[in-house]
Coordinates of C-alpha atoms in Angstrom, one line a residue:
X29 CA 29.7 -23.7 -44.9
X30 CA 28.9 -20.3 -45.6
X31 CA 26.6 -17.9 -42.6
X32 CA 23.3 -16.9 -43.4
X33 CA 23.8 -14.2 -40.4
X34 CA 26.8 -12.3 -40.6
X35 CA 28.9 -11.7 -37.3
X36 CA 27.8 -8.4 -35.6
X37 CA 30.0 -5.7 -35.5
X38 CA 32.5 -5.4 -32.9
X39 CA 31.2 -2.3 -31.0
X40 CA 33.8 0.7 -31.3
X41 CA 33.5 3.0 -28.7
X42 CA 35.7 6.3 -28.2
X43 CA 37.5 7.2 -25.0
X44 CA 34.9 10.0 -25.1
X45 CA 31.9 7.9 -25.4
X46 CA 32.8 5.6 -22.5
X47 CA 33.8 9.0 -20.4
X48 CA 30.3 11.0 -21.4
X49 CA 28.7 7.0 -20.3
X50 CA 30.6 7.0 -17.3
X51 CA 29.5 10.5 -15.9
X52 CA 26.1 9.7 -16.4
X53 CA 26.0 6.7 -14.4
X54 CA 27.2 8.7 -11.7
X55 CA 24.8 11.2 -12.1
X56 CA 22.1 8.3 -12.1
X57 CA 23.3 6.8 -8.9
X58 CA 24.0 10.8 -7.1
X59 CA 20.7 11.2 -8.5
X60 CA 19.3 7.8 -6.7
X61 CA 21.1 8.1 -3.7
X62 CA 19.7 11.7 -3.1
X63 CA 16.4 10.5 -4.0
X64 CA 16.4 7.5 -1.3
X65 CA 18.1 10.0 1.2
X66 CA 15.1 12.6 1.0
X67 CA 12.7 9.5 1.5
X68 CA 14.5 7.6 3.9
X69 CA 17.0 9.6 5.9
X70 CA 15.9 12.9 5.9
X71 CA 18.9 15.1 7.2
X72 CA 16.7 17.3 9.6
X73 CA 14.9 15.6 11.9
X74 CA 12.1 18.7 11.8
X75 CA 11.6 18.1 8.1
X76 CA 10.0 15.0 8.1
X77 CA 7.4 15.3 11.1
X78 CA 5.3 12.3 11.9
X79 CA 1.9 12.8 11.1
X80 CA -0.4 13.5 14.3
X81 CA -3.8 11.8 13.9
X82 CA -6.7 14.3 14.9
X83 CA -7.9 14.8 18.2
X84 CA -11.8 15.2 17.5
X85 CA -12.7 11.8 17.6
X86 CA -11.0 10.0 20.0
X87 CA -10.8 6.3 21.6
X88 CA -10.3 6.6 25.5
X89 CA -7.0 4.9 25.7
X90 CA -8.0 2.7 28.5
X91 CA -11.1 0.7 26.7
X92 CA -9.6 -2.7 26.7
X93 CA -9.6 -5.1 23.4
X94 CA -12.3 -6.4 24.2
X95 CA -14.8 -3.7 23.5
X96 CA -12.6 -2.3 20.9
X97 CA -13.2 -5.6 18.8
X98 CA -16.9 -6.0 19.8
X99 CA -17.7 -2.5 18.4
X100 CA -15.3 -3.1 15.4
X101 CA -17.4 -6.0 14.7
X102 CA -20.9 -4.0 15.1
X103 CA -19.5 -1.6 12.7
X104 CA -18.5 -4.2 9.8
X105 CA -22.2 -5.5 10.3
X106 CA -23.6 -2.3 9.8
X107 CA -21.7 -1.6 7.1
X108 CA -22.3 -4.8 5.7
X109 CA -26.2 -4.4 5.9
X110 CA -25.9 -0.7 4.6
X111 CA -23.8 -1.3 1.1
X112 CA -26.3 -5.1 0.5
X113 CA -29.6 -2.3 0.8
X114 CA -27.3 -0.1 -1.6
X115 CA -26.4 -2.9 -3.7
X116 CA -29.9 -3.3 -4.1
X117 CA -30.4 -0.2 -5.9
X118 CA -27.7 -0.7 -8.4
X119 CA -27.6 -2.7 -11.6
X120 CA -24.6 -3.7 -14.2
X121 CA -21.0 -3.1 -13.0
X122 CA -22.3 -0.7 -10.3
X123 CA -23.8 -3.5 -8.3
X124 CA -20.6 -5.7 -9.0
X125 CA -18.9 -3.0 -7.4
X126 CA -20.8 -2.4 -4.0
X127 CA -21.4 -6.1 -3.8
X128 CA -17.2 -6.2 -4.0
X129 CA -17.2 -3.8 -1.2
X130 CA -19.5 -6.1 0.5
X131 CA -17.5 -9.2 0.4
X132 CA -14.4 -7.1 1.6
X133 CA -16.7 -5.9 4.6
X134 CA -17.6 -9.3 5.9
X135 CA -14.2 -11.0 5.3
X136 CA -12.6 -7.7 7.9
X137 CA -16.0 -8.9 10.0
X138 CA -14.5 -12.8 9.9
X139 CA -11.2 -11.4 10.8
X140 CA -12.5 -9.2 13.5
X141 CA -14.7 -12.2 14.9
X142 CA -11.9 -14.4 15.0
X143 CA -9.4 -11.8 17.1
X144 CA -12.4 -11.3 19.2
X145 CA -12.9 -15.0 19.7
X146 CA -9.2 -15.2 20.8
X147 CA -9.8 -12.4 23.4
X148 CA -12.6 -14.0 25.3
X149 CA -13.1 -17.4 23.5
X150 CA -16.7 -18.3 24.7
X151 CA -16.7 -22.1 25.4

């Protein structure tokens, strides 16, 4: 029975092809491995500074979790009330849009509600 397909060529390749492919794998994975090092393991520890948040507006570090979630939760409601009047305004995609940013708002106000409910679960 005769092949429709012939058998592909046997791939030839010269001791200088597999060399030149060989040194540039290594280059890749130098090239990777500096890459992840600059990212990951910075050699000077001065180089890769944590970011310090600004002082301007600050949150007295001894308001307990309590408060913290109650405003959190008065904040998501004003939001929440502020982008429906905006939504409002808006037609077509635009209203799609702030209404998205809506639905976001209120499910961070569940979450919030449900953290503070855990906090001081009122029975």
């Amino acid at each position: 029975m005769d092949k429709l397909i012939p058998d592909p060529l046997p791939e030839t390749t010269t001791p200088l092809e597999a060399a030149i492919h060989a040194e540039d794998l290594a280059k890749n994975r130098e090239a990777t491995q500096r890459a992840l090092d600059y990212y990951l393991n910075p050699a000077d520890p001065n180089a890769a500074k944590p970011r310090r948040p600004s002082t301007m507006f600050q949150i007295a570090p001894n308001v307990d979790t309590e408060s913290l979630l109650a405003h959190a939760t008065e904040s998501l409601a004003s939001a929440s009330v502020m982008i429906s009047d905006f939504a409002n305004n808006l037609s077509g995609p635009q209203r799609n849009t702030a209404l998205g940013i809506q639905q976001i708002i209120v499910l961070a106000e569940l979450a919030v509600n449900r953290a503070l409910d855990r906090v001081d679960p009122q029975t």
